[in-house]
PDB file of N, CA, C and O in Angstrom:
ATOM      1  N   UNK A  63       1.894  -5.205 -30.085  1.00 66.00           N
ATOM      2  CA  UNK A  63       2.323  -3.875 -29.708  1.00 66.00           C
ATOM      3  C   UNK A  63       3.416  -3.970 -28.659  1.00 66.00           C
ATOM      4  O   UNK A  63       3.455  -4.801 -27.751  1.00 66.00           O
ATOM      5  N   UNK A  64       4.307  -2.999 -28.905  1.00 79.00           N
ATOM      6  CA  UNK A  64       5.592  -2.997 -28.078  1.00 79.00           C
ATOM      7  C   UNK A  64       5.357  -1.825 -27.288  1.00 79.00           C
ATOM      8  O   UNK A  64       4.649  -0.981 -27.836  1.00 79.00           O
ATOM      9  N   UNK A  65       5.977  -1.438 -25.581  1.00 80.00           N
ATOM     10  CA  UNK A  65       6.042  -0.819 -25.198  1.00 80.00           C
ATOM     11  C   UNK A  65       7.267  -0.513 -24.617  1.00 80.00           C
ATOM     12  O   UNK A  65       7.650  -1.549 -24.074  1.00 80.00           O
ATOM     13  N   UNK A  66       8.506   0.844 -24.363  1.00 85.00           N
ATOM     14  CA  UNK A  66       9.566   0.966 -23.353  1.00 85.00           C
ATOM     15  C   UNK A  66       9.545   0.178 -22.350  1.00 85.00           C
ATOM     16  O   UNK A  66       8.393   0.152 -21.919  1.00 85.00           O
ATOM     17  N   UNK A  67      10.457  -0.703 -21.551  1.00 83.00           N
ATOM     18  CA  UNK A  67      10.420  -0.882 -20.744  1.00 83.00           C
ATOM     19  C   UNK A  67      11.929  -0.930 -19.563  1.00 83.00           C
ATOM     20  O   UNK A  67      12.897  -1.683 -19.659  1.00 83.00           O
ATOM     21  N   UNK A  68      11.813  -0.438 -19.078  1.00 83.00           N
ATOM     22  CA  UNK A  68      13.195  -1.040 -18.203  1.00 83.00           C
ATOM     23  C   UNK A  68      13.344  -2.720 -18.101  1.00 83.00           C
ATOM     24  O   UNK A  68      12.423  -3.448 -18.475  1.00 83.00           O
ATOM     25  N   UNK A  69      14.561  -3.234 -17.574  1.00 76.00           N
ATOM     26  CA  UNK A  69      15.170  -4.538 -17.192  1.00 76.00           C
ATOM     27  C   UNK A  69      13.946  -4.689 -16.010  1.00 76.00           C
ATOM     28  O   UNK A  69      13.093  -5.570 -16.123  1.00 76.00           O
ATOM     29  N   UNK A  70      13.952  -3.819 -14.965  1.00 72.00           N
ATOM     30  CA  UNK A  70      13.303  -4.045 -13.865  1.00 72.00           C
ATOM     31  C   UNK A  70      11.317  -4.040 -13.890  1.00 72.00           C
ATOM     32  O   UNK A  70      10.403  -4.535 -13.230  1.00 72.00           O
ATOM     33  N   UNK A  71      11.466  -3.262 -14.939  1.00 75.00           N
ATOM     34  CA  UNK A  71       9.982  -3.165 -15.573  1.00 75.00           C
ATOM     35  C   UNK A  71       9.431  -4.548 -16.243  1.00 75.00           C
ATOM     36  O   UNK A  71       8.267  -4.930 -16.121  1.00 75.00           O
ATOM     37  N   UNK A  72      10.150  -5.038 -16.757  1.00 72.00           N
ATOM     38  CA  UNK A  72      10.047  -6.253 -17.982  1.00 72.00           C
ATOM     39  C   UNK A  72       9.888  -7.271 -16.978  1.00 72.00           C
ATOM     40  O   UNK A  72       8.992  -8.112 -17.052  1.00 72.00           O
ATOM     41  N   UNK A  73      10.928  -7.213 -15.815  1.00 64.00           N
ATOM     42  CA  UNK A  73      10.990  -8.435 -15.153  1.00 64.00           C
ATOM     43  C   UNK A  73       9.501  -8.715 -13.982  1.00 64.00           C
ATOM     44  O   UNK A  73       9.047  -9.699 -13.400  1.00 64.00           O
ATOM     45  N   UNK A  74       9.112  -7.183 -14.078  1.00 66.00           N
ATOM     46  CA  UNK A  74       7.647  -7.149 -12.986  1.00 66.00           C
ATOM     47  C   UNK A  74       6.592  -8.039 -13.736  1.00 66.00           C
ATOM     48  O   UNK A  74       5.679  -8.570 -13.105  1.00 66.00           O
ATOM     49  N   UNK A  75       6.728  -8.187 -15.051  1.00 65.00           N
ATOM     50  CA  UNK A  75       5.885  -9.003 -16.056  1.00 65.00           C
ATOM     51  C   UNK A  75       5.922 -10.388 -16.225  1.00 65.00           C
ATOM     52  O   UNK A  75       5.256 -11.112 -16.965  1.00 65.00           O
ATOM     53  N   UNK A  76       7.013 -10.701 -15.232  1.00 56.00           N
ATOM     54  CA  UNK A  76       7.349 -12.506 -15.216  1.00 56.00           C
ATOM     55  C   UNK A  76       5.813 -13.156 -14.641  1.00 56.00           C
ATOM     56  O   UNK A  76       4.790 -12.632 -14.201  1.00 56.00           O
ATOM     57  N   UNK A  77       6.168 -14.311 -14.852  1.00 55.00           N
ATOM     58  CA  UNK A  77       4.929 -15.290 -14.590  1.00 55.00           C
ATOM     59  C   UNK A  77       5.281 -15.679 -12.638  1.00 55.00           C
ATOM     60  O   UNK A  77       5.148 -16.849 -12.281  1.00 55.00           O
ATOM     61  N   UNK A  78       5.515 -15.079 -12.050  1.00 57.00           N
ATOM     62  CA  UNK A  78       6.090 -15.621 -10.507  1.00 57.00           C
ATOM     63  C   UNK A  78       4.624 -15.461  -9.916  1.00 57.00           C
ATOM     64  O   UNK A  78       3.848 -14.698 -10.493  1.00 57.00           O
ATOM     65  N   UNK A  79       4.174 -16.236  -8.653  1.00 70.00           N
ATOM     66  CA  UNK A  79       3.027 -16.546  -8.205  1.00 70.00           C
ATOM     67  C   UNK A  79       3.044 -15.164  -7.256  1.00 70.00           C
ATOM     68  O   UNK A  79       2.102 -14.372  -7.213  1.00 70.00           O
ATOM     69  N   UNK A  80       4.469 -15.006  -6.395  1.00 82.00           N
ATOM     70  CA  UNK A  80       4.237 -13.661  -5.381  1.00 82.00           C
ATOM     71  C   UNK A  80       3.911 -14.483  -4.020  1.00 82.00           C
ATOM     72  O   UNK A  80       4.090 -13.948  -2.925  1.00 82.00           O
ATOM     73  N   UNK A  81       3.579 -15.387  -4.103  1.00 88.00           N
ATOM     74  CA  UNK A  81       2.765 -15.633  -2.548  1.00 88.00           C
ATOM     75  C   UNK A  81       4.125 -16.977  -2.064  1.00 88.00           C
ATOM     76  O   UNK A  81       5.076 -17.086  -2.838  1.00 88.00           O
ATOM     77  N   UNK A  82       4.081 -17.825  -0.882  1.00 88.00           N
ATOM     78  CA  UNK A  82       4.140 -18.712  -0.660  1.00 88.00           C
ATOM     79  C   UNK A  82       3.297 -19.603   0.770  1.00 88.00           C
ATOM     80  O   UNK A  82       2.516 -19.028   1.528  1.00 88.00           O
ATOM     81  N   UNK A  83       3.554 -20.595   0.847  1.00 91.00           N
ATOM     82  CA  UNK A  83       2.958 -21.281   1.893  1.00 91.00           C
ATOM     83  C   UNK A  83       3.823 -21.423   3.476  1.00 91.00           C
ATOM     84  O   UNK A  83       4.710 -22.246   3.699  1.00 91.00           O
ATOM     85  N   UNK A  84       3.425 -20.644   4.222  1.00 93.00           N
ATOM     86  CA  UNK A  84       4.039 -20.568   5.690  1.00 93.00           C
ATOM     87  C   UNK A  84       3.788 -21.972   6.421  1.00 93.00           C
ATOM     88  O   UNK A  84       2.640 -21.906   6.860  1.00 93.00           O
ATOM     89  N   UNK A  85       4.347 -23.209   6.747  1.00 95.00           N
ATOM     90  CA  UNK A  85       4.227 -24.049   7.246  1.00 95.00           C
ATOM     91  C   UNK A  85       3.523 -24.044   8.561  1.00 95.00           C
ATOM     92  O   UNK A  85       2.525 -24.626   8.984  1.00 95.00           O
ATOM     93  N   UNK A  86       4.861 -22.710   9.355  1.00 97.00           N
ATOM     94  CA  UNK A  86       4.758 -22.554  10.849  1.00 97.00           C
ATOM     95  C   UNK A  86       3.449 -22.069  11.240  1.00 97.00           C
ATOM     96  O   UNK A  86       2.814 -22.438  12.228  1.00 97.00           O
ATOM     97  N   UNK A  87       3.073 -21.140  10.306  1.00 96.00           N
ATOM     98  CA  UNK A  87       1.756 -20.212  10.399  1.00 96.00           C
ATOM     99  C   UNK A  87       0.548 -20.707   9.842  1.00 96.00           C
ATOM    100  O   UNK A  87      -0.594 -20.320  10.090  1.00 96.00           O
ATOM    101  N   UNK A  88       0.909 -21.590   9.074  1.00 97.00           N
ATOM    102  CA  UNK A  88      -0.483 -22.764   7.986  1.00 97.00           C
ATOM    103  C   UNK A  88      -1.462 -21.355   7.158  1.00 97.00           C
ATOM    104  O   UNK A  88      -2.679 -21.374   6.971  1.00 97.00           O
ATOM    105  N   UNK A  89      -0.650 -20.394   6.833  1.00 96.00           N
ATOM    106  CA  UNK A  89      -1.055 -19.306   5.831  1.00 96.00           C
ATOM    107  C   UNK A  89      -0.555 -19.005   4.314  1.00 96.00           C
ATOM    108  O   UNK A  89       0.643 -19.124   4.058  1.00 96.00           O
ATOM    109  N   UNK A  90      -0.969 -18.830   3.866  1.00 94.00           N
ATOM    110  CA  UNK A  90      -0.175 -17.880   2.387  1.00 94.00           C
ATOM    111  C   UNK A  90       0.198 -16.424   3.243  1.00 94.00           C
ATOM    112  O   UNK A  90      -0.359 -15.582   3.948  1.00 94.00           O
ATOM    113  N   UNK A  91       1.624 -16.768   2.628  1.00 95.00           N
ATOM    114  CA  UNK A  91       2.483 -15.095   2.789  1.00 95.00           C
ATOM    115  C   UNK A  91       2.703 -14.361   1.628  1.00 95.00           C
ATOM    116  O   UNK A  91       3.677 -14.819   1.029  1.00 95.00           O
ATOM    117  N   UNK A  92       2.218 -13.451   1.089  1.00 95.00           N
ATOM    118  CA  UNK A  92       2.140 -12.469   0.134  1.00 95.00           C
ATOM    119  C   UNK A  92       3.676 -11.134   0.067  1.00 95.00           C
ATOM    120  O   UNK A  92       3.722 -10.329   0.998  1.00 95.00           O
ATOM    121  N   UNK A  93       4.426 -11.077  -0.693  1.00 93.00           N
ATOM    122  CA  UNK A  93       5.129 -10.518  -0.542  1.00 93.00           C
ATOM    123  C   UNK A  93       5.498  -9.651  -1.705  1.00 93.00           C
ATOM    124  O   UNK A  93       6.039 -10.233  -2.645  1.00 93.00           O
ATOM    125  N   UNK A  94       5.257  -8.078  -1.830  1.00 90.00           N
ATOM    126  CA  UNK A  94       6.045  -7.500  -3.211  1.00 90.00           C
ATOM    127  C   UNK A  94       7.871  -6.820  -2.997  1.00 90.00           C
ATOM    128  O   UNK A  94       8.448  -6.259  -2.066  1.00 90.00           O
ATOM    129  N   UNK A  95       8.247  -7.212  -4.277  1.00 87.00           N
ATOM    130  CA  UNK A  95       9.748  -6.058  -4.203  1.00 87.00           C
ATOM    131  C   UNK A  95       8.927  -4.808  -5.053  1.00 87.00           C
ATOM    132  O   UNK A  95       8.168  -4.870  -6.020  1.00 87.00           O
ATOM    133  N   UNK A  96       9.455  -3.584  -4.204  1.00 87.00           N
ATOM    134  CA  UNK A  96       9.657  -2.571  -5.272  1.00 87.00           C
ATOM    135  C   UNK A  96      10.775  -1.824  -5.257  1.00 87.00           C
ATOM    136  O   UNK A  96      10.924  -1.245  -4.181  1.00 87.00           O
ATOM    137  N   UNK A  97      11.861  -1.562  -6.286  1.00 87.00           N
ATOM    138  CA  UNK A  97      12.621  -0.905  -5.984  1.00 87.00           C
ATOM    139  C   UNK A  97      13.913  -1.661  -5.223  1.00 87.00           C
ATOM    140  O   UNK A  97      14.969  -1.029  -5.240  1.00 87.00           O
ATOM    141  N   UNK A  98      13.905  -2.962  -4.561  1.00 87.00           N
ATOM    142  CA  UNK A  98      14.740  -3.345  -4.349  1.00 87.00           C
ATOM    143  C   UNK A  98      14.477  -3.700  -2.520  1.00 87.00           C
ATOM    144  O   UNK A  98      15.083  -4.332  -1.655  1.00 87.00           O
ATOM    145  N   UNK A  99      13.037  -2.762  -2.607  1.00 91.00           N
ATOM    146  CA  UNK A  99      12.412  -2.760  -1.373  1.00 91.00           C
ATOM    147  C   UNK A  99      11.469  -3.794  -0.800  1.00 91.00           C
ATOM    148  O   UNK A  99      10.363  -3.479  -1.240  1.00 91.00           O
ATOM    149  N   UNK A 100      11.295  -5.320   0.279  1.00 91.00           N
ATOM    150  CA  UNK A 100      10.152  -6.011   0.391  1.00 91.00           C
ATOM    151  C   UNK A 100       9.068  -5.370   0.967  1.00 91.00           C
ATOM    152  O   UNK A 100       9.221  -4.416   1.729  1.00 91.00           O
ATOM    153  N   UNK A 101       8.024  -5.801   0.675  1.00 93.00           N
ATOM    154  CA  UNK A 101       6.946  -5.154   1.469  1.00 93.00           C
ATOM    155  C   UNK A 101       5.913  -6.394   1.324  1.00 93.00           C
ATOM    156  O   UNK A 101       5.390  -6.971   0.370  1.00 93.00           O
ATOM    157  N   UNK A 102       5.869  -6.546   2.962  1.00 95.00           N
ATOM    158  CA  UNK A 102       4.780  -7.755   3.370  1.00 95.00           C
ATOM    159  C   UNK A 102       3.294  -7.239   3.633  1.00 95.00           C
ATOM    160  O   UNK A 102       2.895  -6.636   4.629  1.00 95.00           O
ATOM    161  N   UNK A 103       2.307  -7.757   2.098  1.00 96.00           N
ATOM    162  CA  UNK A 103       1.275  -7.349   1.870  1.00 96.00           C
ATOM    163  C   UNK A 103       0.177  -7.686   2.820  1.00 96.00           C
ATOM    164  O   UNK A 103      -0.709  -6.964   3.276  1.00 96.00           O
ATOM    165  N   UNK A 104       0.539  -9.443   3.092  1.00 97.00           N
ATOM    166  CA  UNK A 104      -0.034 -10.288   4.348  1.00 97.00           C
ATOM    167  C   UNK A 104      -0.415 -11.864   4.424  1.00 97.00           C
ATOM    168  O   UNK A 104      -0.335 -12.713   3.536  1.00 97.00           O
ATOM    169  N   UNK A 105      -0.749 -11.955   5.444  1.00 98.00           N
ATOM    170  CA  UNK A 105      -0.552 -13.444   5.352  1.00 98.00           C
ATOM    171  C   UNK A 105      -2.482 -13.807   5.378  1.00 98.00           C
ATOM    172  O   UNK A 105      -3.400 -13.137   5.850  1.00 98.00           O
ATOM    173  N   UNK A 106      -2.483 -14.972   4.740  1.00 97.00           N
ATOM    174  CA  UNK A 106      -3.966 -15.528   4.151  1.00 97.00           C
ATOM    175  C   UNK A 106      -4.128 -16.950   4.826  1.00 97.00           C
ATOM    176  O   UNK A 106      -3.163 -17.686   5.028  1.00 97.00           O
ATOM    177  N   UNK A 107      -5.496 -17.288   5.173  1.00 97.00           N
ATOM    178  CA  UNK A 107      -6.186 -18.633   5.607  1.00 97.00           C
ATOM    179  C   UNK A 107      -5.840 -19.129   4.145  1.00 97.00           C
ATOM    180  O   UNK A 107      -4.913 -19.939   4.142  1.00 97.00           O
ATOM    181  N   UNK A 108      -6.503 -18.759   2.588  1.00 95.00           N
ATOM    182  CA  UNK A 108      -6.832 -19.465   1.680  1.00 95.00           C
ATOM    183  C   UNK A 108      -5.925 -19.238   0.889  1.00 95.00           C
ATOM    184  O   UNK A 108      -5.092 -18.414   1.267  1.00 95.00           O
ATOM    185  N   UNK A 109      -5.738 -19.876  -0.504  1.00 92.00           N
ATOM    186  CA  UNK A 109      -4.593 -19.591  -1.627  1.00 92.00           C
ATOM    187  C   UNK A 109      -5.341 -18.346  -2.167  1.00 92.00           C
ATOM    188  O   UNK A 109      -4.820 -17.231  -2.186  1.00 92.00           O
ATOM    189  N   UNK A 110      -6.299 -18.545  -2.501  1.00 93.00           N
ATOM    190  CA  UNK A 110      -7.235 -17.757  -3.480  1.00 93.00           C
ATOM    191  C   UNK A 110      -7.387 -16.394  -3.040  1.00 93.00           C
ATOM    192  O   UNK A 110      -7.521 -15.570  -3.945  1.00 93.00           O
ATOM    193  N   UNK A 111      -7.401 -15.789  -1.349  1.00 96.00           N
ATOM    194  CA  UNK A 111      -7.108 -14.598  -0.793  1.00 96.00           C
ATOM    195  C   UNK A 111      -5.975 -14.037  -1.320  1.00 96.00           C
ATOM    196  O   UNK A 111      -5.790 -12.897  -1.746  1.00 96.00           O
ATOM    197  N   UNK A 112      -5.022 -15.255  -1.213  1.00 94.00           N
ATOM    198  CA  UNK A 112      -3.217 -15.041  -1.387  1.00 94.00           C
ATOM    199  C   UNK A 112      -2.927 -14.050  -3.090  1.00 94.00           C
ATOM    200  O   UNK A 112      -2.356 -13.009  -3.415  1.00 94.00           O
ATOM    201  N   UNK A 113      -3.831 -15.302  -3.885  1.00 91.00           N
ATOM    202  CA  UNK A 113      -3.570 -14.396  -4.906  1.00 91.00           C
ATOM    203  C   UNK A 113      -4.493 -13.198  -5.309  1.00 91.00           C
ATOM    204  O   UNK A 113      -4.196 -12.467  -6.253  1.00 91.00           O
ATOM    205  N   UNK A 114      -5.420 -13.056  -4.694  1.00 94.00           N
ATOM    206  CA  UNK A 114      -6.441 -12.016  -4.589  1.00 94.00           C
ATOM    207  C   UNK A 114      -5.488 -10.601  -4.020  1.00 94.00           C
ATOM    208  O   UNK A 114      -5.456  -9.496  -4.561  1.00 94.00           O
ATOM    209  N   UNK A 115      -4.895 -10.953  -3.012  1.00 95.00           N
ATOM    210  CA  UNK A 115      -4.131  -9.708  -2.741  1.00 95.00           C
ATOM    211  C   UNK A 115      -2.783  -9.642  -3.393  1.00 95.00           C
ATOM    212  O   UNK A 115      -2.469  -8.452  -3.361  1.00 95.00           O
ATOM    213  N   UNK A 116      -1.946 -10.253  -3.900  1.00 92.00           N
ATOM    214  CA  UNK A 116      -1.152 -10.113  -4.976  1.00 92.00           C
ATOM    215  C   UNK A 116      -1.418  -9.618  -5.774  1.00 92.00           C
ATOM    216  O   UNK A 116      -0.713  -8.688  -6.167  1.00 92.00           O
ATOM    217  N   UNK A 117      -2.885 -10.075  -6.607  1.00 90.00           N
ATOM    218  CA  UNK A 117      -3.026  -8.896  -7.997  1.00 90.00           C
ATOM    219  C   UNK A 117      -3.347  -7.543  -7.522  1.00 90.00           C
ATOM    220  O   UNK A 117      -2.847  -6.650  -8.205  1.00 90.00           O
ATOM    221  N   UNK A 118      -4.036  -7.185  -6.552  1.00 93.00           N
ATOM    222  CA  UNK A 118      -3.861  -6.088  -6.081  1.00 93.00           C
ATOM    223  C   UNK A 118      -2.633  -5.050  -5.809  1.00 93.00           C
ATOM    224  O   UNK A 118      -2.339  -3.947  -6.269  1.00 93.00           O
ATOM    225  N   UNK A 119      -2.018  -5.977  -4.783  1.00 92.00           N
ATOM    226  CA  UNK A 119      -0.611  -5.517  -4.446  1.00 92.00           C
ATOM    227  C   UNK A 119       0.244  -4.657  -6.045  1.00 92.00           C
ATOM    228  O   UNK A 119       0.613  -3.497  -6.232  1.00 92.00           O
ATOM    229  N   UNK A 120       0.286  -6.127  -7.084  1.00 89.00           N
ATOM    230  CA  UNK A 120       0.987  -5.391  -8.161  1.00 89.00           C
ATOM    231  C   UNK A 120       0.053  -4.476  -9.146  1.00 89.00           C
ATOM    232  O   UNK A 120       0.618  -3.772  -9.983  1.00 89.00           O
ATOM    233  N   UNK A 121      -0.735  -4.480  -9.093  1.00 90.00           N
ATOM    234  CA  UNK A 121      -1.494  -3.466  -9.637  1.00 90.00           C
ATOM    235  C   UNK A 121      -1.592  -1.943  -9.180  1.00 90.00           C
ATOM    236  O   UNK A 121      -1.926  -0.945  -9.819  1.00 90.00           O
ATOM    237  N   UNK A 122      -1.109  -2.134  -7.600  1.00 91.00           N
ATOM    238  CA  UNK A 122      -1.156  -0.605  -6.791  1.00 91.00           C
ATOM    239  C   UNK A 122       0.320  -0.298  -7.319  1.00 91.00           C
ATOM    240  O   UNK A 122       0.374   0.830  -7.808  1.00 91.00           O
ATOM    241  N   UNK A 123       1.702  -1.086  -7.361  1.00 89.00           N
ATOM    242  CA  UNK A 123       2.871  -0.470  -7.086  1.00 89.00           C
ATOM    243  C   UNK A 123       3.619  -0.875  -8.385  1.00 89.00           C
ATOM    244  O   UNK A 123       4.835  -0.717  -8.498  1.00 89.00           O
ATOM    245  N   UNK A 124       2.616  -1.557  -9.639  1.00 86.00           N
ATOM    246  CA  UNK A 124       3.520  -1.732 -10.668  1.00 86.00           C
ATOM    247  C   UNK A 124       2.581  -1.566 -11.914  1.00 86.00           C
ATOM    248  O   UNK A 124       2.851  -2.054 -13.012  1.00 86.00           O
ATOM    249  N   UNK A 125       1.500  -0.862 -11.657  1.00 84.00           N
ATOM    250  CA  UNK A 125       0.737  -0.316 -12.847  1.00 84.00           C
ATOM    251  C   UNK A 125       0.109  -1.049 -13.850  1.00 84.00           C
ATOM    252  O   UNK A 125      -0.821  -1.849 -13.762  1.00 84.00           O
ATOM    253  N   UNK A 126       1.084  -0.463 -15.333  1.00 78.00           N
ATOM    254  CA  UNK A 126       0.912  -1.073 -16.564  1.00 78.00           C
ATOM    255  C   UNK A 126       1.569  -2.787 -16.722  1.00 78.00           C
ATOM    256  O   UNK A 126       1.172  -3.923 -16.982  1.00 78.00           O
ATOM    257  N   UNK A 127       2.541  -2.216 -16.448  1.00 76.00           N
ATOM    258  CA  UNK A 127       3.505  -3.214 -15.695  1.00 76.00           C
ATOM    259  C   UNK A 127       3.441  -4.596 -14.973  1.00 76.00           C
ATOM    260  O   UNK A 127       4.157  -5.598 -14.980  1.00 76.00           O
ATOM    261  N   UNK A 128       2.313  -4.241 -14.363  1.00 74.00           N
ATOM    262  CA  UNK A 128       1.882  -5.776 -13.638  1.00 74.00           C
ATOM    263  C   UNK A 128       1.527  -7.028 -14.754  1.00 74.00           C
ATOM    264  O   UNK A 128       1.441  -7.035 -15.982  1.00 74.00           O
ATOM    265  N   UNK A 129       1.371  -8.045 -13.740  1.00 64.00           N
ATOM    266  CA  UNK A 129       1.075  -9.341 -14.589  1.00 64.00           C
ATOM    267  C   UNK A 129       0.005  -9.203 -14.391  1.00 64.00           C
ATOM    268  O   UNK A 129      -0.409  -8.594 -13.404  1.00 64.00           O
ATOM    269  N   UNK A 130      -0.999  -9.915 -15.590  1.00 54.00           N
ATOM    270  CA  UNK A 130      -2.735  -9.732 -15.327  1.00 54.00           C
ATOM    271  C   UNK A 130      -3.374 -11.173 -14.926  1.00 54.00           C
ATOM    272  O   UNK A 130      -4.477 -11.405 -14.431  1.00 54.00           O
ATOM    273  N   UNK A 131      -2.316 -12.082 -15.300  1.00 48.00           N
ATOM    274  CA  UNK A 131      -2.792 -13.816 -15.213  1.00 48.00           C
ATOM    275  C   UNK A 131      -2.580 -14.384 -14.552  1.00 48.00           C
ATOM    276  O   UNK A 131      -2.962 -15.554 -14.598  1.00 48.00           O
TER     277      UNK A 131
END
């Protein structure tokens, strides 16, 4: 099944992790674009928080849209 999507819609569906590893801070930093806009979701002790609040994150601000995996 196919759905409309925008360039910017399609691309919210990429496989990108969202998070990275802060050296200085020894945390995962969580970060979404929307709109062209960053928004720092937060920083994590564990990976598994990291991506715990990522699927969240894109699930609040990119819907259908989000990645599920």
């Amino acid at each position: 099944n196919l759905r409309y999507a925008t360039i910017s819609q399609n691309a919210m569906n990429a496989k990108r992790r969202g998070y990275h590893y802060d050296r200085d801070t020894k945390k995962y930093v969580v970060r979404v674009c929307v709109d062209g806009v960053r928004f720092h979701i937060g920083s994590f002790l564990s990976e598994e928080e990291a991506i715990r609040a990522r699927f969240e994150a894109t699930a609040k601000y990119f819907g259908q849209f989000a990645h599920g995996g």
